[in-house]
Short mmCIF file of C-alpha atoms in Angstrom, two decimals:
data_model
loop_
_atom_site.label_atom_id
_atom_site.label_comp_id
_atom_site.label_asym_id
_atom_site.label_seq_id
_atom_site.Cartn_x
_atom_site.Cartn_y
_atom_site.Cartn_z
CA MET A 2 169.75 86.61 55.13
CA HIS A 3 170.95 88.59 52.10
CA THR A 4 170.12 85.87 49.57
CA SER A 5 166.60 84.89 50.63
CA GLY A 6 163.19 86.47 50.78
CA THR A 7 161.52 88.27 53.66
CA THR A 8 158.45 87.23 55.63
CA ALA A 9 155.40 89.13 56.83
CA TYR A 10 153.26 86.71 58.80
CA PRO A 11 150.76 88.56 61.03
CA PRO A 12 151.08 88.97 64.79
CA LEU A 13 148.66 87.20 67.10
CA THR A 14 145.77 89.62 67.61
CA GLU A 15 143.12 87.32 69.10
CA ASP A 16 142.89 84.21 71.22
CA VAL A 17 143.14 80.93 69.30
CA GLU A 18 142.93 77.23 70.08
CA VAL A 19 145.00 74.49 68.43
CA ASP A 20 146.32 71.03 69.18
CA VAL A 21 149.93 72.18 69.61
CA ALA A 22 151.52 75.59 70.21
CA VAL A 23 155.15 75.85 69.07
CA VAL A 24 157.09 78.75 70.60
CA GLY A 25 160.01 79.67 68.35
CA GLY A 26 160.29 79.87 64.58
CA GLY A 27 163.79 78.53 63.96
CA ILE A 28 164.65 75.16 62.45
CA ALA A 29 163.60 73.20 65.55
CA GLY A 30 160.24 74.96 65.85
CA LEU A 31 159.35 74.87 62.16
CA SER A 32 160.50 71.26 61.79
CA THR A 33 158.35 70.26 64.76
CA ALA A 34 155.36 72.14 63.35
CA TRP A 35 155.83 70.50 59.95
CA GLU A 36 156.03 66.98 61.34
CA LEU A 37 152.97 67.53 63.56
CA THR A 38 150.94 69.09 60.76
CA ARG A 39 151.76 66.16 58.51
CA ALA A 40 150.57 63.89 61.35
CA GLY A 41 147.17 65.63 61.30
CA ARG A 42 147.55 67.99 64.25
CA THR A 43 146.53 71.66 64.18
CA VAL A 44 149.55 73.83 65.03
CA ALA A 45 150.27 77.48 65.80
CA VAL A 46 153.87 78.78 65.59
CA LEU A 47 154.65 81.91 67.62
CA GLU A 48 157.86 83.80 66.85
CA ALA A 49 159.08 86.86 68.77
CA ASP A 50 160.54 88.45 65.61
CA ARG A 51 160.67 86.89 62.14
CA ILE A 52 160.88 83.17 61.43
CA ALA A 53 164.28 81.71 60.51
CA ALA A 54 165.94 85.05 61.28
CA GLY A 55 167.60 84.37 64.63
CA VAL A 56 170.29 81.75 65.21
CA THR A 57 168.93 79.71 62.29
CA GLY A 58 169.30 82.69 59.94
CA TYR A 59 173.01 82.98 60.75
CA THR A 60 174.06 79.34 60.85
CA THR A 61 176.87 77.94 58.72
CA ALA A 62 174.33 75.31 57.61
CA LYS A 63 176.08 71.98 57.87
CA VAL A 64 173.65 69.07 58.08
CA CYS A 65 175.78 66.17 59.16
CA ALA A 66 176.15 63.37 61.69
CA LEU A 67 179.92 63.76 62.23
CA HIS A 68 180.03 66.16 65.16
CA THR A 69 183.75 66.73 65.65
CA LEU A 70 184.82 64.01 68.17
CA VAL A 71 181.52 62.85 69.66
CA TYR A 72 181.43 59.09 69.01
CA ASP A 73 184.49 57.89 70.88
CA ARG A 74 183.44 60.00 73.86
CA LEU A 75 179.90 58.62 73.74
CA ARG A 76 181.21 55.08 73.46
CA ARG A 77 183.43 55.54 76.50
CA THR A 78 181.01 57.49 78.72
CA HIS A 79 177.56 56.24 77.72
CA GLY A 80 178.22 52.93 75.96
CA GLU A 81 178.12 51.63 72.41
CA GLU A 82 174.31 51.65 72.24
CA ALA A 83 174.17 55.38 73.01
CA ALA A 84 176.69 56.07 70.26
CA ARG A 85 174.66 53.97 67.83
CA LEU A 86 171.41 55.75 68.68
CA TYR A 87 173.11 59.13 68.31
CA ALA A 88 174.45 58.20 64.88
CA THR A 89 171.16 56.71 63.71
CA SER A 90 169.12 59.73 64.79
CA GLN A 91 171.53 62.36 63.45
CA GLN A 92 172.02 60.63 60.09
CA GLY A 93 168.26 60.16 59.95
CA ALA A 94 167.92 63.94 60.19
CA VAL A 95 170.30 64.37 57.24
CA GLU A 96 168.16 62.04 55.16
CA ARG A 97 164.96 63.73 56.36
CA VAL A 98 166.13 67.07 54.95
CA ALA A 99 166.88 65.46 51.58
CA GLU A 100 163.51 63.68 51.64
CA ILE A 101 161.58 66.88 52.43
CA CYS A 102 163.45 68.86 49.77
CA ALA A 103 162.46 66.26 47.18
CA GLY A 104 158.88 65.86 48.41
CA VAL A 105 158.07 69.57 48.69
CA ALA A 106 160.28 70.56 45.72
CA ILE A 107 162.43 72.99 47.73
CA ASP A 108 165.28 74.73 45.92
CA CYS A 109 167.74 75.43 48.73
CA ASP A 110 171.18 74.64 47.23
CA LEU A 111 171.16 71.21 48.88
CA GLU A 112 174.50 69.52 48.22
CA ARG A 113 175.64 66.09 49.38
CA ALA A 114 179.29 66.15 50.42
CA PRO A 115 181.70 64.41 52.81
CA ALA A 116 182.33 65.72 56.32
CA PHE A 117 185.81 65.69 57.87
CA THR A 118 187.16 66.11 61.39
CA TYR A 119 190.88 66.77 60.97
CA SER A 120 194.00 67.64 62.94
CA VAL A 121 197.20 69.35 61.88
CA ARG A 122 199.04 67.87 64.86
CA GLN A 123 200.66 64.46 64.57
CA GLU A 124 199.88 63.78 68.22
CA GLY A 125 196.17 64.11 67.41
CA THR A 126 196.04 61.18 64.99
CA ASP A 127 195.43 58.51 67.64
CA ILE A 128 192.32 60.42 68.76
CA LEU A 129 191.12 60.59 65.16
CA ARG A 130 191.69 56.89 64.58
CA ALA A 131 189.66 56.10 67.70
CA GLU A 132 186.89 58.45 66.50
CA ALA A 133 186.77 56.84 63.07
CA GLU A 134 186.50 53.40 64.66
CA ALA A 135 183.77 54.52 67.08
CA ALA A 136 181.76 56.27 64.35
CA ARG A 137 182.01 53.20 62.13
CA GLU A 138 180.88 50.94 64.97
CA ALA A 139 177.96 53.33 65.54
CA GLY A 140 176.82 52.72 61.98
CA LEU A 141 178.27 55.62 59.98
CA PRO A 142 180.37 55.10 56.83
CA ALA A 143 183.42 56.50 58.62
CA ARG A 144 187.08 55.98 57.86
CA TYR A 145 190.45 57.40 58.82
CA THR A 146 192.30 59.26 56.06
CA GLU A 147 195.18 61.64 55.50
CA ASP A 148 193.75 62.98 52.23
CA THR A 149 191.18 65.76 52.71
CA GLY A 150 191.54 67.98 49.64
CA LEU A 151 192.33 70.99 51.83
CA PRO A 152 195.01 73.32 50.42
CA PHE A 153 197.26 72.69 53.41
CA ALA A 154 198.75 69.62 55.07
CA VAL A 155 196.88 67.73 57.78
CA ALA A 156 198.17 64.97 60.00
CA GLY A 157 194.98 62.94 59.69
CA ALA A 158 191.19 63.09 59.52
CA VAL A 159 187.94 61.21 60.02
CA ARG A 160 185.82 61.13 56.86
CA VAL A 161 182.08 60.41 56.65
CA ASP A 162 180.51 60.52 53.19
CA ASP A 163 177.03 61.54 52.03
CA GLN A 164 176.45 64.38 54.46
CA ALA A 165 174.74 67.62 53.42
CA GLN A 166 174.93 71.41 53.29
CA PHE A 167 172.18 73.79 52.21
CA HIS A 168 170.64 77.27 52.34
CA PRO A 169 168.63 77.03 55.58
CA ARG A 170 166.47 80.14 55.03
CA ARG A 171 165.32 79.04 51.59
CA TYR A 172 164.57 75.60 53.02
CA LEU A 173 162.61 76.92 55.99
CA LEU A 174 160.72 79.68 54.19
CA ALA A 175 159.49 77.07 51.70
CA LEU A 176 158.65 74.76 54.60
CA ALA A 177 156.65 77.60 56.21
CA GLU A 178 154.68 78.16 53.00
CA ASP A 179 153.87 74.46 52.87
CA LEU A 180 152.86 74.55 56.54
CA VAL A 181 150.39 77.37 55.96
CA ALA A 182 148.98 75.58 52.92
CA GLN A 183 148.29 72.61 55.21
CA GLY A 184 146.43 74.74 57.75
CA CYS A 185 149.17 75.65 60.24
CA VAL A 186 149.10 79.27 61.44
CA ILE A 187 152.31 81.28 61.90
CA PHE A 188 152.41 84.42 64.02
CA GLU A 189 155.44 86.72 63.85
CA ARG A 190 156.25 89.64 66.16
CA SER A 191 154.36 87.72 68.87
CA ARG A 192 156.70 87.34 71.83
CA VAL A 193 155.45 84.75 74.33
CA THR A 194 155.92 85.83 77.94
CA GLU A 195 153.88 83.33 79.94
CA MET A 196 153.03 79.65 79.82
CA LEU A 197 150.64 77.66 81.98
CA GLY A 198 150.83 73.89 81.89
CA GLY A 199 147.98 71.53 82.48
CA THR A 200 145.13 70.20 80.41
CA PRO A 201 144.89 72.25 78.30
CA CYS A 202 148.02 74.44 78.25
CA THR A 203 148.01 78.15 77.48
CA VAL A 204 150.72 80.52 76.26
CA THR A 205 150.30 84.29 76.46
CA THR A 206 152.03 86.96 74.39
CA GLU A 207 153.21 90.34 75.60
CA ALA A 208 150.13 91.80 73.87
CA GLN A 209 148.03 89.62 76.22
CA HIS A 210 146.58 87.30 73.57
CA THR A 211 146.56 83.57 74.31
CA VAL A 212 146.90 80.29 72.49
CA THR A 213 145.21 77.32 74.14
CA ALA A 214 146.65 73.95 73.18
CA HIS A 215 146.84 70.33 74.24
CA ALA A 216 150.65 70.56 74.11
CA VAL A 217 153.33 73.26 73.99
CA VAL A 218 156.80 73.01 72.47
CA VAL A 219 159.45 75.53 73.63
CA ALA A 220 161.90 75.80 70.73
CA THR A 221 163.50 79.17 71.49
CA HIS A 222 167.12 77.97 71.28
CA TYR A 223 167.68 78.82 74.96
CA PRO A 224 164.50 77.92 76.93
CA ILE A 225 162.55 81.03 77.94
CA PHE A 226 160.52 78.90 80.37
CA ASP A 227 162.81 76.92 82.63
CA ARG A 228 161.07 75.26 85.54
CA ALA A 229 163.63 72.47 85.35
CA PHE A 230 166.50 74.99 85.70
CA LEU A 231 167.98 73.93 82.38
CA PHE A 232 169.94 77.20 82.37
CA ALA A 233 172.15 75.61 85.02
CA ARG A 234 172.99 72.83 82.54
CA LEU A 235 173.59 74.97 79.46
CA GLN A 236 176.68 76.96 78.55
CA PRO A 237 176.11 79.70 75.93
CA ARG A 238 178.88 80.65 73.54
CA ARG A 239 179.23 82.93 70.56
CA GLU A 240 181.23 81.85 67.56
CA LEU A 241 182.47 84.16 64.85
CA VAL A 242 182.16 83.66 61.11
CA VAL A 243 183.91 85.26 58.14
CA ALA A 244 183.12 84.60 54.49
CA ALA A 245 184.86 85.58 51.26
CA PRO A 246 184.54 84.58 47.58
CA LEU A 247 187.24 82.16 46.49
CA ALA A 248 189.59 83.85 44.06
CA SER A 249 189.88 81.14 41.38
CA ASP A 250 189.18 77.47 42.11
CA PRO A 251 185.88 76.14 43.56
CA GLY A 252 187.58 75.29 46.84
CA PRO A 253 187.73 72.03 48.77
CA LEU A 254 184.82 69.60 48.42
CA GLY A 255 183.29 68.94 51.79
CA MET A 256 182.77 70.26 55.29
CA PHE A 257 185.79 70.45 57.58
CA ILE A 258 186.26 71.03 61.30
CA THR A 259 189.16 70.84 63.74
CA GLU A 260 189.62 71.51 67.43
CA ASP A 261 193.13 72.81 66.65
CA GLU A 262 194.03 76.51 66.54
CA GLY A 263 191.08 77.58 68.67
CA ARG A 264 188.65 75.51 66.54
CA ARG A 265 188.20 76.12 62.84
CA SER A 266 185.26 75.06 60.66
CA VAL A 267 185.28 75.41 56.87
CA ARG A 268 182.84 74.86 54.01
CA THR A 269 181.94 76.49 50.69
CA ALA A 270 178.58 77.55 49.23
CA PRO A 271 177.33 78.67 45.81
CA TYR A 272 177.97 82.38 45.26
CA GLY A 273 176.65 84.23 42.24
CA ALA A 274 175.62 82.94 38.85
CA ASP A 275 179.04 82.10 37.37
CA GLY A 276 179.86 79.05 39.46
CA GLN A 277 181.94 80.96 42.00
CA ARG A 278 181.98 79.66 45.57
CA LEU A 279 181.88 81.49 48.89
CA LEU A 280 184.30 80.24 51.54
CA ILE A 281 182.74 80.22 55.04
CA VAL A 282 185.11 79.97 58.02
CA THR A 283 183.99 79.66 61.65
CA GLY A 284 185.90 79.77 64.92
CA GLU A 285 187.03 81.94 67.83
CA SER A 286 184.39 81.02 70.41
CA PHE A 287 183.80 83.11 73.53
CA THR A 288 181.18 83.52 76.24
CA PRO A 289 178.74 86.36 75.45
CA GLY A 290 179.72 89.53 77.27
CA THR A 291 183.40 88.56 77.49
CA GLY A 292 186.41 88.73 75.22
CA ASP A 293 187.36 91.05 72.39
CA ALA A 294 185.18 90.19 69.40
CA ALA A 295 186.95 92.65 67.09
CA ALA A 296 190.34 91.05 67.76
CA SER A 297 188.81 87.59 67.32
CA PHE A 298 187.35 88.59 63.96
CA ALA A 299 190.79 89.82 62.89
CA ARG A 300 192.44 86.50 63.90
CA LEU A 301 189.81 84.48 62.04
CA ASP A 302 190.09 86.59 58.91
CA SER A 303 193.87 86.34 59.02
CA TRP A 304 193.69 82.55 59.32
CA MET A 305 191.36 82.37 56.32
CA ARG A 306 193.72 84.42 54.18
CA GLU A 307 196.75 82.45 55.29
CA HIS A 308 195.18 79.13 54.24
CA PHE A 309 192.99 80.01 51.23
CA ALA A 310 193.17 82.25 48.15
CA VAL A 311 190.16 84.51 48.63
CA GLU A 312 188.94 87.92 47.52
CA ASP A 313 187.82 90.66 49.90
CA THR A 314 185.83 89.52 52.92
CA ALA A 315 182.17 89.76 51.92
CA TYR A 316 180.49 88.98 55.23
CA HIS A 317 181.27 88.62 58.90
CA TRP A 318 178.87 87.77 61.68
CA ALA A 319 178.48 85.84 64.91
CA ALA A 320 176.15 83.00 65.88
CA GLN A 321 175.23 81.66 69.29
CA ASP A 322 175.19 78.08 70.52
CA ASN A 323 174.34 76.35 73.78
CA ASP A 324 176.37 73.39 75.02
CA SER A 325 174.86 70.86 77.40
CA GLY A 326 176.93 69.50 80.27
CA ASP A 327 177.18 66.01 78.78
CA GLY A 328 177.37 67.09 75.14
CA ILE A 329 173.98 65.62 74.17
CA PRO A 330 171.06 67.86 73.13
CA MET A 331 168.03 68.12 75.42
CA ILE A 332 164.90 67.20 73.48
CA GLY A 333 161.78 65.99 75.25
CA PRO A 334 159.60 66.84 78.26
CA LEU A 335 160.37 70.28 79.68
CA HIS A 336 160.70 69.12 83.30
CA PRO A 337 160.06 65.98 85.42
CA GLY A 338 156.44 66.93 86.10
CA ALA A 339 155.63 67.98 82.54
CA ARG A 340 152.89 66.06 80.78
CA HIS A 341 152.21 68.32 77.82
CA ALA A 342 155.18 70.73 77.69
CA TYR A 343 158.29 69.95 75.66
CA VAL A 344 161.65 71.57 74.90
CA ALA A 345 164.46 71.40 72.35
CA THR A 346 167.80 72.97 73.30
CA GLY A 347 171.52 72.36 73.87
CA PHE A 348 172.43 71.58 70.26
CA GLY A 349 176.12 72.38 70.85
CA GLY A 350 176.77 73.92 67.44
CA TRP A 351 174.98 71.21 65.47
CA GLY A 352 171.55 72.79 65.29
CA MET A 353 170.71 71.91 61.70
CA SER A 354 170.66 68.13 62.14
CA SER A 355 169.55 68.35 65.78
CA GLY A 356 166.75 70.79 64.93
CA VAL A 357 165.34 68.46 62.27
CA LEU A 358 165.80 65.53 64.67
CA ALA A 359 163.91 67.50 67.33
CA GLY A 360 160.95 67.84 64.99
CA GLN A 361 160.83 64.09 64.45
CA LEU A 362 161.33 63.23 68.13
CA LEU A 363 158.86 65.73 69.59
CA SER A 364 156.22 64.91 67.00
CA GLY A 365 156.58 61.25 67.96
CA LEU A 366 156.25 61.98 71.67
CA ILE A 367 153.14 64.14 71.15
CA THR A 368 151.40 61.72 68.77
CA GLY A 369 152.33 58.63 70.77
CA ASP A 370 154.73 57.08 68.27
CA ASP A 371 157.71 55.10 69.52
CA VAL A 372 161.02 56.95 69.14
CA PRO A 373 163.98 54.64 69.92
CA TRP A 374 166.36 57.48 70.85
CA ALA A 375 163.93 59.45 73.05
CA GLU A 376 165.67 58.39 76.27
CA LEU A 377 169.09 59.41 74.97
CA TYR A 378 167.95 63.03 74.45
CA ASP A 379 165.48 63.24 77.37
CA PRO A 380 166.15 66.52 79.32
CA ARG A 381 165.08 64.76 82.54
CA ARG A 382 167.91 62.23 82.25
CA LEU A 383 169.53 61.58 85.60
CA TRP A 384 171.83 58.81 84.49
CA HIS A 385 174.13 61.49 83.07
CA ALA A 386 174.23 63.52 86.28
CA MET A 387 177.69 62.45 87.45
CA ARG A 388 179.12 62.96 83.97
CA GLU A 389 177.58 66.44 83.78
CA ALA A 390 178.75 67.45 87.25
CA PRO A 391 182.25 68.81 86.40
CA ALA A 392 180.94 70.98 83.53
CA LEU A 393 177.99 72.07 85.66
CA LEU A 394 180.21 73.14 88.52
CA ARG A 395 182.56 75.06 86.22
CA GLN A 396 179.68 76.87 84.54
CA GLN A 397 177.92 77.81 87.78
CA ALA A 398 181.22 79.01 89.25
CA ASP A 399 181.58 81.32 86.23
CA VAL A 400 178.00 82.56 86.68
CA ALA A 401 178.55 83.23 90.38
CA ARG A 402 181.80 85.02 89.62
CA HIS A 403 180.09 87.32 87.13
CA PHE A 404 177.10 87.86 89.40
CA VAL A 405 179.28 89.02 92.31
CA ARG A 406 182.41 90.43 90.66
CA ASP A 407 180.60 92.51 88.04
CA ARG A 408 178.74 94.28 90.84
CA LEU A 409 181.84 94.97 92.89
CA HIS A 410 184.11 95.85 90.00
CA THR A 411 184.59 99.55 89.36
CA ALA A 412 182.79 100.94 86.33
CA HIS A 413 184.51 100.70 82.95
CA VAL A 414 184.48 104.51 82.77
CA ASP A 415 183.98 107.14 85.43
CA SER A 416 181.39 109.20 83.58
CA VAL A 417 179.24 109.24 80.47
CA THR A 418 181.43 111.98 78.98
CA GLU A 419 184.31 109.50 78.65
CA ILE A 420 182.37 107.24 76.24
CA PRO A 421 183.50 107.91 72.65
CA PRO A 422 181.02 107.97 69.73
CA GLY A 423 180.06 104.52 68.49
CA SER A 424 180.90 102.87 71.81
CA GLY A 425 179.26 101.78 75.03
CA ALA A 426 180.21 101.22 78.66
CA VAL A 427 178.68 100.38 82.01
CA VAL A 428 178.61 103.50 84.18
CA ARG A 429 177.60 103.90 87.81
CA VAL A 430 174.97 106.64 88.11
CA ASP A 431 173.50 107.54 91.52
CA GLY A 432 174.67 104.17 92.82
CA HIS A 433 173.10 102.18 89.97
CA ARG A 434 174.85 100.57 87.03
CA CYS A 435 173.65 101.86 83.67
CA ALA A 436 174.51 100.50 80.25
CA VAL A 437 175.24 103.63 78.22
CA TYR A 438 175.77 103.82 74.46
CA ARG A 439 176.87 106.91 72.56
CA ALA A 440 175.88 106.86 68.89
CA GLU A 441 178.12 108.21 66.13
CA ASP A 442 176.09 111.43 66.11
CA GLY A 443 176.73 111.92 69.83
CA THR A 444 173.24 110.89 70.99
CA VAL A 445 173.37 109.05 74.31
CA ARG A 446 171.12 106.10 75.05
CA ALA A 447 171.03 104.62 78.55
CA VAL A 448 169.35 101.49 79.91
CA SER A 449 169.62 99.45 83.07
CA ALA A 450 172.72 97.24 83.08
CA ARG A 451 170.85 94.50 84.96
CA CYS A 452 169.86 91.58 82.74
CA THR A 453 166.12 90.92 83.04
CA HIS A 454 166.65 87.16 83.12
CA LEU A 455 168.39 86.64 86.48
CA GLY A 456 170.02 89.99 87.15
CA CYS A 457 173.62 89.65 85.97
CA ILE A 458 175.38 92.79 84.71
CA VAL A 459 175.59 93.08 80.92
CA ALA A 460 178.71 94.02 78.97
CA PHE A 461 179.13 95.85 75.67
CA ASN A 462 180.10 93.96 72.52
CA ALA A 463 181.71 96.64 70.35
CA ALA A 464 181.98 94.42 67.25
CA GLU A 465 178.23 93.76 67.16
CA THR A 466 177.02 96.91 69.00
CA THR A 467 175.03 94.92 71.54
CA TRP A 468 174.70 94.46 75.28
CA GLU A 469 175.34 90.85 76.33
CA CYS A 470 174.84 88.91 79.55
CA PRO A 471 177.89 86.76 80.45
CA CYS A 472 175.82 84.48 82.71
CA HIS A 473 173.26 82.93 80.37
CA GLY A 474 173.81 84.61 77.02
CA SER A 475 170.89 87.04 76.72
CA ARG A 476 171.57 89.81 74.21
CA PHE A 477 170.03 93.26 73.90
CA ALA A 478 170.10 96.09 71.38
CA THR A 479 171.39 99.48 72.48
CA ASP A 480 167.81 100.60 73.13
CA GLY A 481 167.41 97.66 75.54
CA SER A 482 165.16 95.52 73.32
CA VAL A 483 165.70 91.76 73.51
CA LEU A 484 167.72 90.28 70.65
CA GLN A 485 168.21 86.84 72.16
CA GLY A 486 166.87 85.03 75.21
CA PRO A 487 166.49 83.57 77.73
CA ALA A 488 165.54 87.13 78.77
CA MET A 489 161.96 87.96 77.79
CA TRP A 490 161.86 91.60 78.89
CA PRO A 491 163.89 94.58 77.62
CA LEU A 492 166.43 96.46 79.69
CA ALA A 493 164.64 99.35 81.38
CA PRO A 494 165.38 102.79 79.87
CA VAL A 495 167.13 105.31 82.09
CA GLU A 496 167.26 109.11 81.75
CA LEU A 497 170.69 110.40 82.66
CA PRO A 498 171.08 113.82 84.29
CA GLY A 499 172.09 116.43 81.75
CA THR A 500 171.53 114.27 78.67
CA GLN A 501 168.75 113.88 76.17
CA PRO A 502 167.05 110.46 75.98
CA GLY A 503 167.86 108.41 72.94
CA PRO A 504 165.34 107.77 70.16
CA GLY A 505 162.34 105.79 71.35
CA GLN A 506 163.10 106.27 75.05
CA GLY A 507 160.70 109.16 75.65
CA GLU A 508 160.72 111.46 78.63
CA GLY A 509 160.08 111.07 82.31
CA GLY A 510 163.01 109.16 83.73
CA ALA A 511 163.51 105.46 84.33
CA THR A 512 160.70 103.02 83.80
CA THR A 513 160.41 99.36 84.55
CA SER A 514 159.83 96.58 82.05
CA GLY A 515 158.78 93.13 83.16
CA PRO A 516 159.29 91.43 86.50
#
């Protein structure tokens, strides 16, 4: 975000008609729009904020087909053909990025490098050997190795060569310019709040302007329209990132990930004009609205400094991912009855390759082209139901626990006066739970603590100064505005007795926003 340009595409201010409406301007939405435009379709992209500025703007930007330990699991649970199709489609996405960069002349720091899944535990080597064998059988150039180039010892690793890493914003902003040159229209600050299926389909923004289209693609990371109850099959998680310039050497060549030590993911990127590299370290996952993000950031930063020679930490942030119950993304028809509505979600932390793949797959479905791996990713898949069941039950038990417990649990503080500057807490006021934030200058801002998606109680994330829903991962700013779905409506502002409303909240007590 700091090393790429800004965008200023106009909002939707009148009704339009196109072949395909794409809701969401991240890598999945823009890739789908690009593929469809190249296929001769007219496309409108509608983004609630700015394109490539949500999850895609804060990704660690690995474009690879080695997704930790996926292939041996796929081989055992879904069969060798499923593993082969997964490898073919994911590696195809890697090559598609390289092809587009060359064809459109995009300068986005694209680098081809090996990807590693490693373990520091000797007892983990048998798992890695099985993964290397499964990935090789699936068609990837995979091999087992004990030499990674990392500055610390590992017990073993899976290596797959010729993967990629890049600057996703530079890639996507150039892709957007090419899209507009081809006749696609992009609308920013145009939050979609309603969709009607049928022939044709219509989507409506909160400003009550509509796009009429033959097909609609919902590429909002977490589906904002969910008639198939996909939220019951998705588990949101936040993952922290720290980044620091390497002190002397260029760092290890490649992209590295391990499930050890609470999961750690490492890569480097160009930093500055003198050949210096930025070390990017990811890990410390937690469900939104739970955990101590500040402590997790401290652990991650400490791990980075223990294992690498780096300068002062230059950046830290968090990104959000959605895991499907069976570990396979959901790309295809939105629900069993859908004829012209499609979705892309559940990328499980591998959104760069899966987002590009989604563009290819959805474009093929809409234009009538045969896509060999369409059934593997189909959100309507029932043949995975038994395999999804344990994860589904665990997730829904957690949701039910939050839905009930968070209502019965006593408030975090007894009164607003107990909230220190720069902090927030859920407070019971006149029998209602309010999410109250006190700014550093003492100004108090209060909103309803009830998430506008399905009504769970939000919690305060002090490290990111946000309200987060622990049930399905919606995130809100302290003024209640939506930062991340599936929620479409802001948290309702509340006027507390004896306090002044925060900036932008106005006068006159509580109001309602949305259904």
